[in-house]
Tab-separated table of C-alpha atoms in Angstrom:
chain	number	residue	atom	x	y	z
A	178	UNK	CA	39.770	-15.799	7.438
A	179	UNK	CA	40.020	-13.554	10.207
A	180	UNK	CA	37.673	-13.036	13.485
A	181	UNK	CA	35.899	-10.350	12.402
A	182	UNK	CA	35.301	-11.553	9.042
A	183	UNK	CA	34.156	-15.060	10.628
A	184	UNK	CA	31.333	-13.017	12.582
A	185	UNK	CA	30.566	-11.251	9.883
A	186	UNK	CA	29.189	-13.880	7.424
A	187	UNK	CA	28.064	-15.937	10.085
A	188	UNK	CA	25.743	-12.703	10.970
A	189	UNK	CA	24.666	-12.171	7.570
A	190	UNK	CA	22.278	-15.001	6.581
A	191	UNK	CA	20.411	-13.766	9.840
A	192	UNK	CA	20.224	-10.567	8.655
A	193	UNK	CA	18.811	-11.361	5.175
A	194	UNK	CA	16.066	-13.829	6.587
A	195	UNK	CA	15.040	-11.298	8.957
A	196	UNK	CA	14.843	-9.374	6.308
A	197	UNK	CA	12.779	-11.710	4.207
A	198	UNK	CA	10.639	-12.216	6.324
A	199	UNK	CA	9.707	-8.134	7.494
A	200	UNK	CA	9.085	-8.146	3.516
A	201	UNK	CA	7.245	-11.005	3.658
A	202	UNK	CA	4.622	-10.323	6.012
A	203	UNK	CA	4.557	-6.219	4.595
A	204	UNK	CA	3.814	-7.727	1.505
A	205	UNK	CA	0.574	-9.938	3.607
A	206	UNK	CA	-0.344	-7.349	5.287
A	207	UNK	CA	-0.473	-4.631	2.069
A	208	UNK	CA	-1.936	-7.436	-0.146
A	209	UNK	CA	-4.592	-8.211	2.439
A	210	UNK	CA	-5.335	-3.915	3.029
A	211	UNK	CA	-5.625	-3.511	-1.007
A	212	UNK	CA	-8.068	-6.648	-1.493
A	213	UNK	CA	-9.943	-4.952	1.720
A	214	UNK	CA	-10.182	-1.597	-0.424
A	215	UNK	CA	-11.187	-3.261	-3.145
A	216	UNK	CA	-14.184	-4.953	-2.007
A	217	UNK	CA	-14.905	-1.601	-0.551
A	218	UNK	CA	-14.825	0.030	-3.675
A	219	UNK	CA	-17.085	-2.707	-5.310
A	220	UNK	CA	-19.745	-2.268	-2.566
A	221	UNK	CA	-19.535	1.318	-3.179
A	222	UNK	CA	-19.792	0.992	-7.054
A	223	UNK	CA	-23.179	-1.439	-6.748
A	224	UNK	CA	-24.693	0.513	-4.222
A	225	UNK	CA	-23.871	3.901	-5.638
A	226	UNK	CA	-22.101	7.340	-3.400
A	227	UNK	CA	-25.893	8.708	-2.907
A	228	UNK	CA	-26.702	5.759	-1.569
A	229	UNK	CA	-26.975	5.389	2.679
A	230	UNK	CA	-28.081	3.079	5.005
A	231	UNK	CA	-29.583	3.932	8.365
A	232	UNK	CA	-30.520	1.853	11.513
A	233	UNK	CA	-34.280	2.703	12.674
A	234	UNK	CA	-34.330	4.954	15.376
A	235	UNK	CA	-30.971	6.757	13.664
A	236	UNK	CA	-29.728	9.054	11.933
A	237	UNK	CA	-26.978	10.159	9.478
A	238	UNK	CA	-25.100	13.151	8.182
A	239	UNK	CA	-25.442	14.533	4.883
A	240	UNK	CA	-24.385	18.074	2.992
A	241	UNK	CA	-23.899	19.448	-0.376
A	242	UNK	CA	-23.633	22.899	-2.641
A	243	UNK	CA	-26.207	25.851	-1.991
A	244	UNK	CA	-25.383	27.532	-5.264
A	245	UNK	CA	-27.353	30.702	-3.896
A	246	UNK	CA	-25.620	34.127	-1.936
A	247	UNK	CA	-27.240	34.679	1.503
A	248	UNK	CA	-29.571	31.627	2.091
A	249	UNK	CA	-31.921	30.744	4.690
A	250	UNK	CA	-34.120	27.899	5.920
A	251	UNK	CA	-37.099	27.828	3.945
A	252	UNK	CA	-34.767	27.771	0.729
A	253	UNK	CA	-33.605	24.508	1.394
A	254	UNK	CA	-36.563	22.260	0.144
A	255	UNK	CA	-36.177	18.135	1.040
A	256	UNK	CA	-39.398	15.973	0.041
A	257	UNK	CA	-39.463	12.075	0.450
A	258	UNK	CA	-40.502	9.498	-1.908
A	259	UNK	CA	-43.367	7.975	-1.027
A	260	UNK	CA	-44.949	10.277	1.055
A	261	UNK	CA	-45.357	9.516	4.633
A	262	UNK	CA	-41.969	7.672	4.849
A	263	UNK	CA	-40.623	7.375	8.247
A	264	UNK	CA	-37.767	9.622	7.553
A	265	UNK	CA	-37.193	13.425	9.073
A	266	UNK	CA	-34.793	15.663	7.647
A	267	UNK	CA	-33.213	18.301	10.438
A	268	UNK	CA	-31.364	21.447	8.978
A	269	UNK	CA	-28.050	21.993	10.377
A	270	UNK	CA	-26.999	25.108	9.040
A	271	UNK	CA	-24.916	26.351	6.112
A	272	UNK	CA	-21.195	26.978	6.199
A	273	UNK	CA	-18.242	27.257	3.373
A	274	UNK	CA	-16.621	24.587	1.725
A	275	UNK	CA	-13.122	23.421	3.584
A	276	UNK	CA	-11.607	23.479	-0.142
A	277	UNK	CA	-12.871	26.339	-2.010
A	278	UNK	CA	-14.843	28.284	-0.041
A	279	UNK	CA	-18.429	27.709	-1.327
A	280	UNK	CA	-21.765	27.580	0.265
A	281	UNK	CA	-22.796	24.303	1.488
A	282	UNK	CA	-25.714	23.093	3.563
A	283	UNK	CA	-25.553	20.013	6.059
A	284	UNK	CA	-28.334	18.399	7.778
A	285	UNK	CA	-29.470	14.885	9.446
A	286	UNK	CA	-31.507	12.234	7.679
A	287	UNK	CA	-33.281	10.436	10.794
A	288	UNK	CA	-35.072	7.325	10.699
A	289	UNK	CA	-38.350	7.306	12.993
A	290	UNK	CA	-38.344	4.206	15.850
A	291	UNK	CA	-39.861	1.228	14.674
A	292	UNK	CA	-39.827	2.560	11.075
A	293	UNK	CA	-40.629	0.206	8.684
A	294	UNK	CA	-37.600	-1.517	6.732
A	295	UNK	CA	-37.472	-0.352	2.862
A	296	UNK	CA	-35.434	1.327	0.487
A	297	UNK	CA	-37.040	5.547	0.209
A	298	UNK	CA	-35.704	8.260	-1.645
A	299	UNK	CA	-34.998	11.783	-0.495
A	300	UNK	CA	-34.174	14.978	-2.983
A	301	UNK	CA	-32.853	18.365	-1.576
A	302	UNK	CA	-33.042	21.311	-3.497
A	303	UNK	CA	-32.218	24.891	-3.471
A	304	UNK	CA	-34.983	27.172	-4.450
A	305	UNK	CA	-33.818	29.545	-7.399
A	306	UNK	CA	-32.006	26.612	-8.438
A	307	UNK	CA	-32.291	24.251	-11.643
A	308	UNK	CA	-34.802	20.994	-10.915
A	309	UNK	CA	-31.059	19.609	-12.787
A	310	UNK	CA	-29.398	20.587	-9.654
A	311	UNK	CA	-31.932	18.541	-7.176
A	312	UNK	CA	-29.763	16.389	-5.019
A	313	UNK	CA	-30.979	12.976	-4.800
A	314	UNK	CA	-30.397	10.230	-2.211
A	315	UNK	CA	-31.417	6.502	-1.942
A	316	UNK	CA	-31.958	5.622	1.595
A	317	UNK	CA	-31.863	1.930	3.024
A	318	UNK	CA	-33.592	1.316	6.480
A	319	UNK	CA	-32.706	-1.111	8.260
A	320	UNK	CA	-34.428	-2.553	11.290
A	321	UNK	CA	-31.455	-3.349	13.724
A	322	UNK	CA	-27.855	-3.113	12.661
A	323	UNK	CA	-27.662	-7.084	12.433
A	324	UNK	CA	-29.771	-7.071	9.424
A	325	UNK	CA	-27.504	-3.897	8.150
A	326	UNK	CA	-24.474	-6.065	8.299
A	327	UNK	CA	-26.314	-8.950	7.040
A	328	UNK	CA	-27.605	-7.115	3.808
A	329	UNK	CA	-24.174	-4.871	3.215
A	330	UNK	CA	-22.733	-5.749	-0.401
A	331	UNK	CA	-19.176	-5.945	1.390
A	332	UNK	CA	-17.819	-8.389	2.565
A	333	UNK	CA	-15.946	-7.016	5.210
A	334	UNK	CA	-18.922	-5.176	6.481
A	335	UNK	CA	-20.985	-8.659	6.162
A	336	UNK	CA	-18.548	-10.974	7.761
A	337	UNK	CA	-16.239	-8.556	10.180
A	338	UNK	CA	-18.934	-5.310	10.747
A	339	UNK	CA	-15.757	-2.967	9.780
A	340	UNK	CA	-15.803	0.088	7.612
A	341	UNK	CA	-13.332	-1.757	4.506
A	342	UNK	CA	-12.110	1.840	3.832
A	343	UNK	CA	-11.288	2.900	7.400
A	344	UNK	CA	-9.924	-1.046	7.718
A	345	UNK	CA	-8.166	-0.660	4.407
A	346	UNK	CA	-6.099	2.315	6.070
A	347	UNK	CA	-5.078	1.050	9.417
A	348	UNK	CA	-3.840	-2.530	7.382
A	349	UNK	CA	-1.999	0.032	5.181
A	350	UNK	CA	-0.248	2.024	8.459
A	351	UNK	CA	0.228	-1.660	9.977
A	352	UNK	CA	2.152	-3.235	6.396
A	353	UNK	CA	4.157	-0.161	6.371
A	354	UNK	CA	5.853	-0.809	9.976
A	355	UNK	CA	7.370	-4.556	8.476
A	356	UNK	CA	7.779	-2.949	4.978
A	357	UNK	CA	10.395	-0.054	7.025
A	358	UNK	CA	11.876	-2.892	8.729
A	359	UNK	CA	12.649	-4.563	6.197
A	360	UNK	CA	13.697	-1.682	4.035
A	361	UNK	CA	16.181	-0.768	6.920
A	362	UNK	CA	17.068	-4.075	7.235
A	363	UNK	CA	18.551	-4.469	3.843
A	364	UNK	CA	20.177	-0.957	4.295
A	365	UNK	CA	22.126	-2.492	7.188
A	366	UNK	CA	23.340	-5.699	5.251
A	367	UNK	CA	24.146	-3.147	2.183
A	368	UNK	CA	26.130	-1.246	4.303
A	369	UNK	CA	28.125	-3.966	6.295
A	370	UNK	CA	29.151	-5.660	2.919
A	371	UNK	CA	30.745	-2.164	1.680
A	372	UNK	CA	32.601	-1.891	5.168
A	373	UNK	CA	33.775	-5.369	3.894
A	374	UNK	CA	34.712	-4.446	0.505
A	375	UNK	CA	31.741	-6.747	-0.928
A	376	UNK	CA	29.036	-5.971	-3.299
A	377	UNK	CA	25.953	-8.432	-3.421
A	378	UNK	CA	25.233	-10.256	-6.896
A	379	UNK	CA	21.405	-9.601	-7.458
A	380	UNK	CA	21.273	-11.231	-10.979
A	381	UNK	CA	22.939	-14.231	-13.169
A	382	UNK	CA	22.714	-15.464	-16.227
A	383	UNK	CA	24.892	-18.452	-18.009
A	384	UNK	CA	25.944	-17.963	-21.432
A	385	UNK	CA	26.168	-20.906	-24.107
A	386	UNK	CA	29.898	-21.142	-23.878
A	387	UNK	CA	29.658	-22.418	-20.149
A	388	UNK	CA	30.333	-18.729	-18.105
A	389	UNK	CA	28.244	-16.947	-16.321
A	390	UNK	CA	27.512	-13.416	-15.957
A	391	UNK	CA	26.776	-11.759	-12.896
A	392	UNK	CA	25.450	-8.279	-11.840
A	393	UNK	CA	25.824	-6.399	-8.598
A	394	UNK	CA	25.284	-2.651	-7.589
A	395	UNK	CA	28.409	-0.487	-7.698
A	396	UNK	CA	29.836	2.799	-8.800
A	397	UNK	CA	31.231	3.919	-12.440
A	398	UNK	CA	33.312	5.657	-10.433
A	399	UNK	CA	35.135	3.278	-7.706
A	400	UNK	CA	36.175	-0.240	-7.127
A	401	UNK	CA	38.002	-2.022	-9.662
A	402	UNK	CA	39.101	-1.009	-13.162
A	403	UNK	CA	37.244	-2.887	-16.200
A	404	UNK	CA	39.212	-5.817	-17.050
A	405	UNK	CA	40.207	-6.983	-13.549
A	406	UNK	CA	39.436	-9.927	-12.183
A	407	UNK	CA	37.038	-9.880	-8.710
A	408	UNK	CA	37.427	-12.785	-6.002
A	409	UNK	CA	33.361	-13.980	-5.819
A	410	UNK	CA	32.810	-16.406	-2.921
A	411	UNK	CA	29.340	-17.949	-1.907
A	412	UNK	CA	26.943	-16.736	1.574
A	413	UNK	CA	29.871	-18.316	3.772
A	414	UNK	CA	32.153	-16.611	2.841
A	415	UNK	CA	34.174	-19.521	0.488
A	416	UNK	CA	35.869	-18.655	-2.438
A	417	UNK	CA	34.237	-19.452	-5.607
A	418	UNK	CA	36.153	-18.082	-8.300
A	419	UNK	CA	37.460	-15.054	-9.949
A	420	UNK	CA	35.445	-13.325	-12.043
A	421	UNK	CA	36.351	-10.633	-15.098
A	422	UNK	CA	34.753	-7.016	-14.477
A	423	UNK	CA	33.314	-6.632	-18.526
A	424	UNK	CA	31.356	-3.633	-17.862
A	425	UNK	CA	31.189	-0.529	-15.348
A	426	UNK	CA	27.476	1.607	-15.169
A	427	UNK	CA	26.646	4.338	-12.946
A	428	UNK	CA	24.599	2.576	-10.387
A	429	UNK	CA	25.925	-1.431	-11.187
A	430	UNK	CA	28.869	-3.700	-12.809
A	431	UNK	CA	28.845	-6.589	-15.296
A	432	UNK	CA	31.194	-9.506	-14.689
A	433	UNK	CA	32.004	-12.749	-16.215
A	434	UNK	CA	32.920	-16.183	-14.519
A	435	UNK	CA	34.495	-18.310	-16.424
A	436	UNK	CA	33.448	-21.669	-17.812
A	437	UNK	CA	35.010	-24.427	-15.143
A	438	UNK	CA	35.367	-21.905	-12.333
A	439	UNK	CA	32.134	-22.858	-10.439
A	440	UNK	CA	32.311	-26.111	-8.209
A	441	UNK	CA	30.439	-28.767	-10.483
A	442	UNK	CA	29.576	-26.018	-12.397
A	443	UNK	CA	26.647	-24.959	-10.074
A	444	UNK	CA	24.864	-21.213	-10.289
A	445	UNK	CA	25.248	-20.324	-6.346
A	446	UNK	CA	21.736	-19.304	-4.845
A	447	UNK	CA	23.361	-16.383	-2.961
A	448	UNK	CA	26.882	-15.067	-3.917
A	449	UNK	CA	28.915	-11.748	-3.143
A	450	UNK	CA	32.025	-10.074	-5.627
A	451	UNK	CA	34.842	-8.566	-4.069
A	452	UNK	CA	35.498	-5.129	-4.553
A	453	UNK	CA	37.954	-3.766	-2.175
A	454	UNK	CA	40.071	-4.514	0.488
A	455	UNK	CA	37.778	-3.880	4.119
A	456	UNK	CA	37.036	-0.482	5.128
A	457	UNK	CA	38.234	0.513	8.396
């Protein structure tokens, strides 16, 4: 075995852990950003989307469809439930949806200082519209944001006072950094075992009569004819046997090792089939 070829397979289990473990942790990292989501998504679902919580002595945005041409103020009508609630509505304006163009309002719920903590509700509607069309809103106030983050159905909110869906996203960027790594890692060890005419077996199976088949990516069109036999040798680089090429697909090939050709007849953990001589 030659220099080069010494190098090479002493580089390779290196490269495979390395990329094992960039998988690994993308797979941590993406597991950890879904289960985030999720819990975001079941806060959302028991506390329902027209439902918002607001610190006293705050405020938050809010907006939807006019459904009238040419509004103005006094056609936007909000009331409060019960009346005298410590909540002010502010008009912002109108503008047109980003999507499609329609008219939408947007204004500011605001909680009065020192209001007293309770759930309220808040409608909005457009006059010449439908009472069906009202817009109503279930609004939580809180009276400092500790007892916000104390009282929020998530558990990310409750335990880490993060947004799970804007946490859910920057996990997701994160995971995908490893998960590239990885994916470019495994592109690298694919490539340096076609410079050295090797394919990697990804699958095996033994077969009543003592052989054992073996898969491994490869081309309908190149390497070896069916019927030849294929030197396979173990992640050092030692010869393990010869193995019959049964069957040739577009994108992998089907071999066959004999019975009595493994050491102590042993399935090898990791194992490689010769294709071709090295490519220069």
């Amino acid at each position: 075995m030659s220099d080069s070829s010494n190098s090479f397979w002493q580089a390779l289990p290196a490269l495979k852990e390395r990329q094992r473990r960039t998988g690994l942790l993308a797979a941590l990292v993406l597991g950890l950003a879904v289960l985030v989501l999720v819990d975001g998504l079941q806060a959302l679902m028991r506390t329902g989307s027209n439902h918002l919580d607001i610190v006293a002595g705050q405020g938050t945005m809010i907006s939807g469809p006019i459904g009238i041409d040419k509004p103005r103020d006094s056609d936007l009508l909000v009331s409060v439930t019960p009346e005298g609630a410590p909540l002010g509505f502010r008009l912002d304006g109108f503008f047109a949806s980003y999507w499609f163009g329609n008219g939408m309002w947007r204004g500011e719920i605001v909680a009065e200082q020192g209001a007293t903590p309770g759930t309220y509700a808040l409608s909005v509607r457009v006059r010449g519209t439908p009472a069906s069309a009202t817009q109503r809103y279930e609004i939580t106030v809180w009276s400092d944001a500790a007892s916000q983050r104390q009282g929020a159905y998530s558990l990310t909110v409750s335990l880490l006072g993060f947004n799970p869906f804007w946490l859910s996203g920057i996990l997701a960027c994160i995971g995908i950094v490893p998960g590239l790594l990885s994916f470019l890692s495994g592109r690298r060890i694919v490539r340096l075992l076609w410079y050295a005419g090797f394919s990697e077996v990804f699958r095996t199976a033994p077969q009543k009569d003592g052989s054992l088949l073996l898969w491994c990516p490869g081309s309908k069109k190149e390497g070896p004819a069916e019927g030849a036999l294929c030197e396979v040798v173990d992640a050092d680089g030692q010869p393990l046997g010869r193995a019959r090429l049964e069957k040739k697909a577009a994108t992998c090939m089907e071999l066959r090792l004999a019975a009595g050709e493994l050491p102590e007849d042993e399935v090898p953990e990791n194992c490689y089939v010769r294709l071709s001589a090295p490519r220069n």
